[in-house]
mmCIF file of C-alpha atoms in Angstrom:
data_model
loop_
_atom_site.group_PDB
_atom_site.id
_atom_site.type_symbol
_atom_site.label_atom_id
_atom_site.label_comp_id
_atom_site.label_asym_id
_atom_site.label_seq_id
_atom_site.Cartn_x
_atom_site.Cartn_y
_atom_site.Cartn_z
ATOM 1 C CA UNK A 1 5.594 19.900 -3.192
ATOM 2 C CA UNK A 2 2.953 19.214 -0.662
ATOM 3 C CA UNK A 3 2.220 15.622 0.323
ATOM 4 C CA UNK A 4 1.055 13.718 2.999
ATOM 5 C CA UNK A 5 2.745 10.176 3.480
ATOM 6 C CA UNK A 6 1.105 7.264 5.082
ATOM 7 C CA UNK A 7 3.170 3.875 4.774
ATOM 8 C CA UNK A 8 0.984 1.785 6.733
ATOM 9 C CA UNK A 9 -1.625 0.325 3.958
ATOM 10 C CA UNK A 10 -2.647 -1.858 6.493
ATOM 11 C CA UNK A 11 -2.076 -2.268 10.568
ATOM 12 C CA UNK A 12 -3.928 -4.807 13.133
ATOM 13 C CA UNK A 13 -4.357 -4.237 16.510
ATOM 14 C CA UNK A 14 -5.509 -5.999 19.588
ATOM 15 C CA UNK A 15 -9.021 -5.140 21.553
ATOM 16 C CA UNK A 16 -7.937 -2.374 24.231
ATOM 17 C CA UNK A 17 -4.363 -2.397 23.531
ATOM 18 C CA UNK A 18 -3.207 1.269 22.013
ATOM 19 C CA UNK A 19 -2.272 1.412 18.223
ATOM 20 C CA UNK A 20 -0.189 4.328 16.378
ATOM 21 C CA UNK A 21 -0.877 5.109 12.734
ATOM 22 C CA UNK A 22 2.299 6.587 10.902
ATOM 23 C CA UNK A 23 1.931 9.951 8.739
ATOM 24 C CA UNK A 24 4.327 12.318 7.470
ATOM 25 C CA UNK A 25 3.865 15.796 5.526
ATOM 26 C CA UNK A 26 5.459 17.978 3.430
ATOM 27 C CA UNK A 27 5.035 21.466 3.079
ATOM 28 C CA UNK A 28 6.986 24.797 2.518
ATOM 29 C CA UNK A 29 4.025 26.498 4.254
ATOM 30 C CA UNK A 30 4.631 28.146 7.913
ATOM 31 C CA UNK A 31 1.450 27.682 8.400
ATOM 32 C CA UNK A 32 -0.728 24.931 8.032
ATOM 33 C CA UNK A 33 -3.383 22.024 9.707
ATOM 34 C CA UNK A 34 -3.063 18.839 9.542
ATOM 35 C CA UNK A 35 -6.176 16.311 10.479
ATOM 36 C CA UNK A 36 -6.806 12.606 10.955
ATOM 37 C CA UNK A 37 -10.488 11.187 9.600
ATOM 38 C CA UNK A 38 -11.834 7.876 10.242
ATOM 39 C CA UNK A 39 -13.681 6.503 7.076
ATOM 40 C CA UNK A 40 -15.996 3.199 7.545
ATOM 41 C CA UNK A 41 -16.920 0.841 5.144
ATOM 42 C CA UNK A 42 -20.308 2.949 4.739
ATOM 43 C CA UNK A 43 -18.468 5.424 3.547
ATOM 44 C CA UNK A 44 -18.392 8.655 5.322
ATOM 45 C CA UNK A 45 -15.251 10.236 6.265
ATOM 46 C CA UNK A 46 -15.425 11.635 10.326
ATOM 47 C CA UNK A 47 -13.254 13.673 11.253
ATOM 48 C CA UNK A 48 -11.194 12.931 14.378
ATOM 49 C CA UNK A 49 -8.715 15.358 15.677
ATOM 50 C CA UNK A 50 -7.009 18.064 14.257
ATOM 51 C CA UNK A 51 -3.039 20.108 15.011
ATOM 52 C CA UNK A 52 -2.489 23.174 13.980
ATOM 53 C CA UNK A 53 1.118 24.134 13.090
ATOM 54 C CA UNK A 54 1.327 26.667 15.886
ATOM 55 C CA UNK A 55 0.285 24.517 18.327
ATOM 56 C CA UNK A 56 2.466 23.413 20.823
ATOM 57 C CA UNK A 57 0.477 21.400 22.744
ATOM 58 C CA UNK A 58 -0.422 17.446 21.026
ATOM 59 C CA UNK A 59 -3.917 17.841 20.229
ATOM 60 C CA UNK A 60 -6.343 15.239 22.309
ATOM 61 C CA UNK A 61 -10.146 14.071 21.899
ATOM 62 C CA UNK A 62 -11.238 11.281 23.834
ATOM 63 C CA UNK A 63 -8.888 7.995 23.363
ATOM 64 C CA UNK A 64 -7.740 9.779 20.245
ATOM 65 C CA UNK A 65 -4.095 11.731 20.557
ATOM 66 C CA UNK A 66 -1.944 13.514 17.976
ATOM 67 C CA UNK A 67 1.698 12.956 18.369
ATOM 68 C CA UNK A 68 2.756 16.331 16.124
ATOM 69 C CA UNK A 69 6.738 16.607 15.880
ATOM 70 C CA UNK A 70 6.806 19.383 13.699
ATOM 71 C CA UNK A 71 11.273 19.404 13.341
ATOM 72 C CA UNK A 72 10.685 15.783 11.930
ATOM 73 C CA UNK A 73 7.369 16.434 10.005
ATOM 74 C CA UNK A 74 5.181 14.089 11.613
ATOM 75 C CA UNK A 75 1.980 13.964 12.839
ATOM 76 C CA UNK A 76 0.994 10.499 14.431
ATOM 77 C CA UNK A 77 -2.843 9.350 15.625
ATOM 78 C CA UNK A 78 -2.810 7.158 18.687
ATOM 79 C CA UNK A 79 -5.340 5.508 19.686
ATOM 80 C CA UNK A 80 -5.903 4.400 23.265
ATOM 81 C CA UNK A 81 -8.134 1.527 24.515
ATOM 82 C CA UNK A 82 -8.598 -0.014 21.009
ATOM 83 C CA UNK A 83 -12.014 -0.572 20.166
ATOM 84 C CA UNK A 84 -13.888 -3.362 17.853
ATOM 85 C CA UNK A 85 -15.674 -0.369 16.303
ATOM 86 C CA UNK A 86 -12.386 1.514 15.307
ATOM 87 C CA UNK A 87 -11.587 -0.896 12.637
ATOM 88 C CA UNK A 88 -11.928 1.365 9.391
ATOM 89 C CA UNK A 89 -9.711 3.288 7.018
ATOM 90 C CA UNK A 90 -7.866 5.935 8.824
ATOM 91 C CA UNK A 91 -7.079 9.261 6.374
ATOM 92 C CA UNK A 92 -4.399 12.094 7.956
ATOM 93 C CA UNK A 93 -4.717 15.582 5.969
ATOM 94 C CA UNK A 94 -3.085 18.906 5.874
ATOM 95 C CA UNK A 95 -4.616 22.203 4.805
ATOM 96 C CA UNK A 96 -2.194 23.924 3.561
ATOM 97 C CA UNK A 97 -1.803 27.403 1.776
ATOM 98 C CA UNK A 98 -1.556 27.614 -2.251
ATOM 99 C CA UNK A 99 2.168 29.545 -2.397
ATOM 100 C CA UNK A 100 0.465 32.201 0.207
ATOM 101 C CA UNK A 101 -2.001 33.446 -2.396
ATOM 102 C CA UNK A 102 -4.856 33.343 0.129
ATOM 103 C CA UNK A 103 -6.282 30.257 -1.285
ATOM 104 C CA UNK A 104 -6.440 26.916 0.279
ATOM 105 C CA UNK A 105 -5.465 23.179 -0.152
ATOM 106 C CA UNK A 106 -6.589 19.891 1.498
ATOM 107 C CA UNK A 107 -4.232 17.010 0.710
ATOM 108 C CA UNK A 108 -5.054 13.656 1.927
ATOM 109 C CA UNK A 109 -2.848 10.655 2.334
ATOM 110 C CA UNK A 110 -3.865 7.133 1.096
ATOM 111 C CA UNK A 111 -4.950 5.612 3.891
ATOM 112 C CA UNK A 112 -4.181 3.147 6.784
ATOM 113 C CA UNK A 113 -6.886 0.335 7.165
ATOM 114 C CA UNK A 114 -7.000 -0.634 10.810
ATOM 115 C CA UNK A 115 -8.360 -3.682 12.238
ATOM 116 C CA UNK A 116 -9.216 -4.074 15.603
ATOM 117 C CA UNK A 117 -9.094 -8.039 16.859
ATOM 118 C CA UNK A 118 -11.207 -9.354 18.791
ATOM 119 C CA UNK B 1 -28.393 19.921 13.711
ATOM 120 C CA UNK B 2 -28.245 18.417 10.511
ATOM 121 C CA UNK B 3 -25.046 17.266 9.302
ATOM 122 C CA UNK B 4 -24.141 17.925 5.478
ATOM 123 C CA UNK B 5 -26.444 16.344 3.078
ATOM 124 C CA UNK B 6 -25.646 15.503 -0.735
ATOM 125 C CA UNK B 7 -27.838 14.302 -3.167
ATOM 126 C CA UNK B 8 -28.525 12.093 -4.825
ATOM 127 C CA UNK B 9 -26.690 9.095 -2.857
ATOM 128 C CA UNK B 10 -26.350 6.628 -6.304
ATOM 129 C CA UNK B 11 -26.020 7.400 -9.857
ATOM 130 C CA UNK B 12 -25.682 5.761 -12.947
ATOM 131 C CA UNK B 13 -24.333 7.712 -16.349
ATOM 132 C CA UNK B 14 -23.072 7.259 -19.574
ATOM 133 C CA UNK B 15 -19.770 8.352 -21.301
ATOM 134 C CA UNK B 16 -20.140 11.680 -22.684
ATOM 135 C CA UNK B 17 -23.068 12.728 -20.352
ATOM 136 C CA UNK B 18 -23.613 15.736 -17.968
ATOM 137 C CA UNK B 19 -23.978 15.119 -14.392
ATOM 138 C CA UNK B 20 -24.876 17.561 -11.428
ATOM 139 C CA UNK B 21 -24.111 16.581 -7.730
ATOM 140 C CA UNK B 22 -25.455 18.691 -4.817
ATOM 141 C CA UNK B 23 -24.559 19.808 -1.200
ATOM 142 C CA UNK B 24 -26.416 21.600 1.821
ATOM 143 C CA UNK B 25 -23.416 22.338 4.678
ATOM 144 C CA UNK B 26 -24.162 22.417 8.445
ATOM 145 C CA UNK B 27 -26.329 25.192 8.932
ATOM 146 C CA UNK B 28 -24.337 28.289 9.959
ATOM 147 C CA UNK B 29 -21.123 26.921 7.956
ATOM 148 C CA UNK B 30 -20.096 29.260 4.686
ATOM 149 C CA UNK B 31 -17.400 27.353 3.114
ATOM 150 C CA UNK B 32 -18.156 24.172 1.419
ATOM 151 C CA UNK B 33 -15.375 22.012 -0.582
ATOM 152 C CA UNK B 34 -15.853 19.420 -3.525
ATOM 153 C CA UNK B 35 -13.303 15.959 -2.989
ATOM 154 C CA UNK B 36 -13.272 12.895 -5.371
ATOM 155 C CA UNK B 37 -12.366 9.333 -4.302
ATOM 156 C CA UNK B 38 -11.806 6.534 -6.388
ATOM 157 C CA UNK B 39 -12.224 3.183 -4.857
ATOM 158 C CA UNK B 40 -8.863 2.082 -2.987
ATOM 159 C CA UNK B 41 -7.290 5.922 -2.812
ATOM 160 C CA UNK B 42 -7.681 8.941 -0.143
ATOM 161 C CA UNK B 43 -9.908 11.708 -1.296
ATOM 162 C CA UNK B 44 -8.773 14.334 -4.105
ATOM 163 C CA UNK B 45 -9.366 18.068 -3.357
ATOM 164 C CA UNK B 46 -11.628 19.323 -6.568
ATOM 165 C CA UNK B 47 -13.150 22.557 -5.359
ATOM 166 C CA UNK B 48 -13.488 25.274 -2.088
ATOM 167 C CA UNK B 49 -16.390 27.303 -1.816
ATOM 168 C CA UNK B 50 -16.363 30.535 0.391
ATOM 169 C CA UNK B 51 -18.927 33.260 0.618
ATOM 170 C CA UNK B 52 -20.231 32.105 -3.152
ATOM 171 C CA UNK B 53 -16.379 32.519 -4.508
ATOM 172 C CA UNK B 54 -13.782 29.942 -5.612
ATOM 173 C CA UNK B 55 -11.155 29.832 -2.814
ATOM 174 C CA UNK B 56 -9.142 26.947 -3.815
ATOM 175 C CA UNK B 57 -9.139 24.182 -6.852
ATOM 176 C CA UNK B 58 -7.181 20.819 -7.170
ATOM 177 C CA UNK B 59 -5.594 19.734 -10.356
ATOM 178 C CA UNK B 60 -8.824 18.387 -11.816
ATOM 179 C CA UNK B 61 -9.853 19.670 -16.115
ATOM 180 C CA UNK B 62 -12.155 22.349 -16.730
ATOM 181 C CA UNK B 63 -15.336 19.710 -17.053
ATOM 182 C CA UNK B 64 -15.227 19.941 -13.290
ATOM 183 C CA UNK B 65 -16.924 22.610 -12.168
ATOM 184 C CA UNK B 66 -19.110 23.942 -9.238
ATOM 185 C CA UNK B 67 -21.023 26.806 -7.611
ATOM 186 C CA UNK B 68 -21.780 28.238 -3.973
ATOM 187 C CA UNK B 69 -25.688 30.107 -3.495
ATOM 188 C CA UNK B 70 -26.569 32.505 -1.353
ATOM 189 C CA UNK B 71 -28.168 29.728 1.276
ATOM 190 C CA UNK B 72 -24.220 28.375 1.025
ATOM 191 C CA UNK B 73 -25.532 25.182 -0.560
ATOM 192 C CA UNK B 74 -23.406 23.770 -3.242
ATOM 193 C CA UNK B 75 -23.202 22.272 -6.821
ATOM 194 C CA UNK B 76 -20.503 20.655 -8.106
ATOM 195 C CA UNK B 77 -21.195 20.125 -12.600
ATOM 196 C CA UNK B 78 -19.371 17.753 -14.533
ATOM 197 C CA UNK B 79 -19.146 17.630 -18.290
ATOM 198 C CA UNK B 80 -18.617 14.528 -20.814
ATOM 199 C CA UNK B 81 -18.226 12.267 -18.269
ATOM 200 C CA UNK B 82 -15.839 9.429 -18.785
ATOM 201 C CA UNK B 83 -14.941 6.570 -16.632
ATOM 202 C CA UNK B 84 -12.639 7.259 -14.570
ATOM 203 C CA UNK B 85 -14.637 9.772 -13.296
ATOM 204 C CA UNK B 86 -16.586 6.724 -11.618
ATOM 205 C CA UNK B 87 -15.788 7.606 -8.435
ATOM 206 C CA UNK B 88 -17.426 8.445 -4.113
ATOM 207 C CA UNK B 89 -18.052 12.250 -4.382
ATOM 208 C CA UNK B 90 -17.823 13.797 -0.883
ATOM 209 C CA UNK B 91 -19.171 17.203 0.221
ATOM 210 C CA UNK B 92 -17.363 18.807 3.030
ATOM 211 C CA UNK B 93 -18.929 21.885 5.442
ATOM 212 C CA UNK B 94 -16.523 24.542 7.196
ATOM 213 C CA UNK B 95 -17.716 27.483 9.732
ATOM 214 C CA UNK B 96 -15.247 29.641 7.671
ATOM 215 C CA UNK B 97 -12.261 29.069 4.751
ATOM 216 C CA UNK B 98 -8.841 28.888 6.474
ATOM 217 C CA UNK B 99 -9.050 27.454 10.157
ATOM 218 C CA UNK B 100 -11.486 25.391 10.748
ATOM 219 C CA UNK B 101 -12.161 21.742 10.452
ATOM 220 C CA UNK B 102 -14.199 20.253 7.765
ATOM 221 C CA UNK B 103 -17.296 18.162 8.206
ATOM 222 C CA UNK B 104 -17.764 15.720 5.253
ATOM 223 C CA UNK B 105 -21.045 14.463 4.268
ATOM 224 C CA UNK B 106 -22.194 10.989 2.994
ATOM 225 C CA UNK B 107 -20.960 10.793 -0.656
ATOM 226 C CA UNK B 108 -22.254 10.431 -4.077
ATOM 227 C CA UNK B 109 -21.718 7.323 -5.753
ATOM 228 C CA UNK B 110 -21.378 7.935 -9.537
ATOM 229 C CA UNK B 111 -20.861 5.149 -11.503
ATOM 230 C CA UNK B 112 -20.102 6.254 -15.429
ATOM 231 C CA UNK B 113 -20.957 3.011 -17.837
#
């Protein structure tokens, strides 16, 4: 079955120390995407960063990284330089293939709420 | 550029009614997907849009139900609404199906009384 795993419900974290958020998949899929969205109490989900399952390279954006160790099924956000804006609910997704049939899949985790002290 | 828009932002039904959400994507962007999220839990995959055809569908019953135009806008229909169907309704925008990242937009709130 495909499933994304997040076990953090909720993590704090220091002003401008880094913070990791935990999230595991499942898939049979060879190939597949897997995302990390920040959501804000207002409500809109922003997309972050994104791995693809080829990639061998961790994907980066800014003070955002994806630690992607595909053998152990993981696919960690770091953030860098923690920020009093980055506290939110943090989502991590794969896209995944529906048993190769050519249609698609986006399954979503439950959710790590970070806050970011002051 | 515009992000993705959905209207309306609030609504307010009753059991049993009919309610119809809508969705403009980024312009350029052909592929537009449906998600519900109940308060407290990640967003559920309803719908995918491509090209005006269904490319993918979560495990939601058949009062769910949407359609892509030829502009690539979006509605998403659903039937005898019931409460738990009271729920954030997010809109999401993709340059095509398969690879690329989707953009969400701002949600419906639908509240079912």
């Amino acid at each position: 079955a495909q499933k994304i795993t997040q076990t953090q419900p909720g993590m704090f974290v220091q002003e401008k120390e880094a913070v990791t958020l935990d999230c595991t998949y499942d898939t049979s899929d060879q190939s597949y995407g897997l995302f990390w969205y920040k959501q804000p109490s207002s409500g809109e989900m922003i997309f972050l960063i994104y791995q693809g399952s080829y990639d061998e390279q961790n994907a980066t954006e800014g003070r955002y990284s994806l630690n992607f160790q595909k053998a152990r099924k993981s696919a960690n956000l770091v953030i860098s330089a923690s920020q009093l804006g980055d506290s939110a609910m943090y989502f991590c997704a794969m896209r995944a293939g529906e048993n190769n049939s050519g249609t698609y899949k986006y399954i979503f985790g439950t959710g790590t709420r970070l806050k970011v002290l002051a | 550029d515009a992000g993705v828009t959905q209207s309306p932002t609030h609504l307010i039904k009753t059991r049993g009614q009919h309610v119809t959400l809508r969705c403009s994507p980024i312009s350029g962007h052909k592929s537009v997907s449906w998600y519900q999220q109940v308060l407290g839990q990640g967003p559920q995959f309803i719908f995918q849009y491509y090209e005006k055809e269904e490319r993918g569908r979560g495990n939601f019953p058949d009062r769910f139900s949407a359609r892509q135009f030829p502009n690539y806008s979006s509605e998403l229909n659903v039937n005898a609404l019931l409460l738990g169907d009271s729920a954030l309704y997010l809109c999401a925008s993709s340059l095509v199906e398969s690879t690329d990242t989707q953009y969400f937009g701002p949600g419906t709130r639908l509240t079912v009384l």
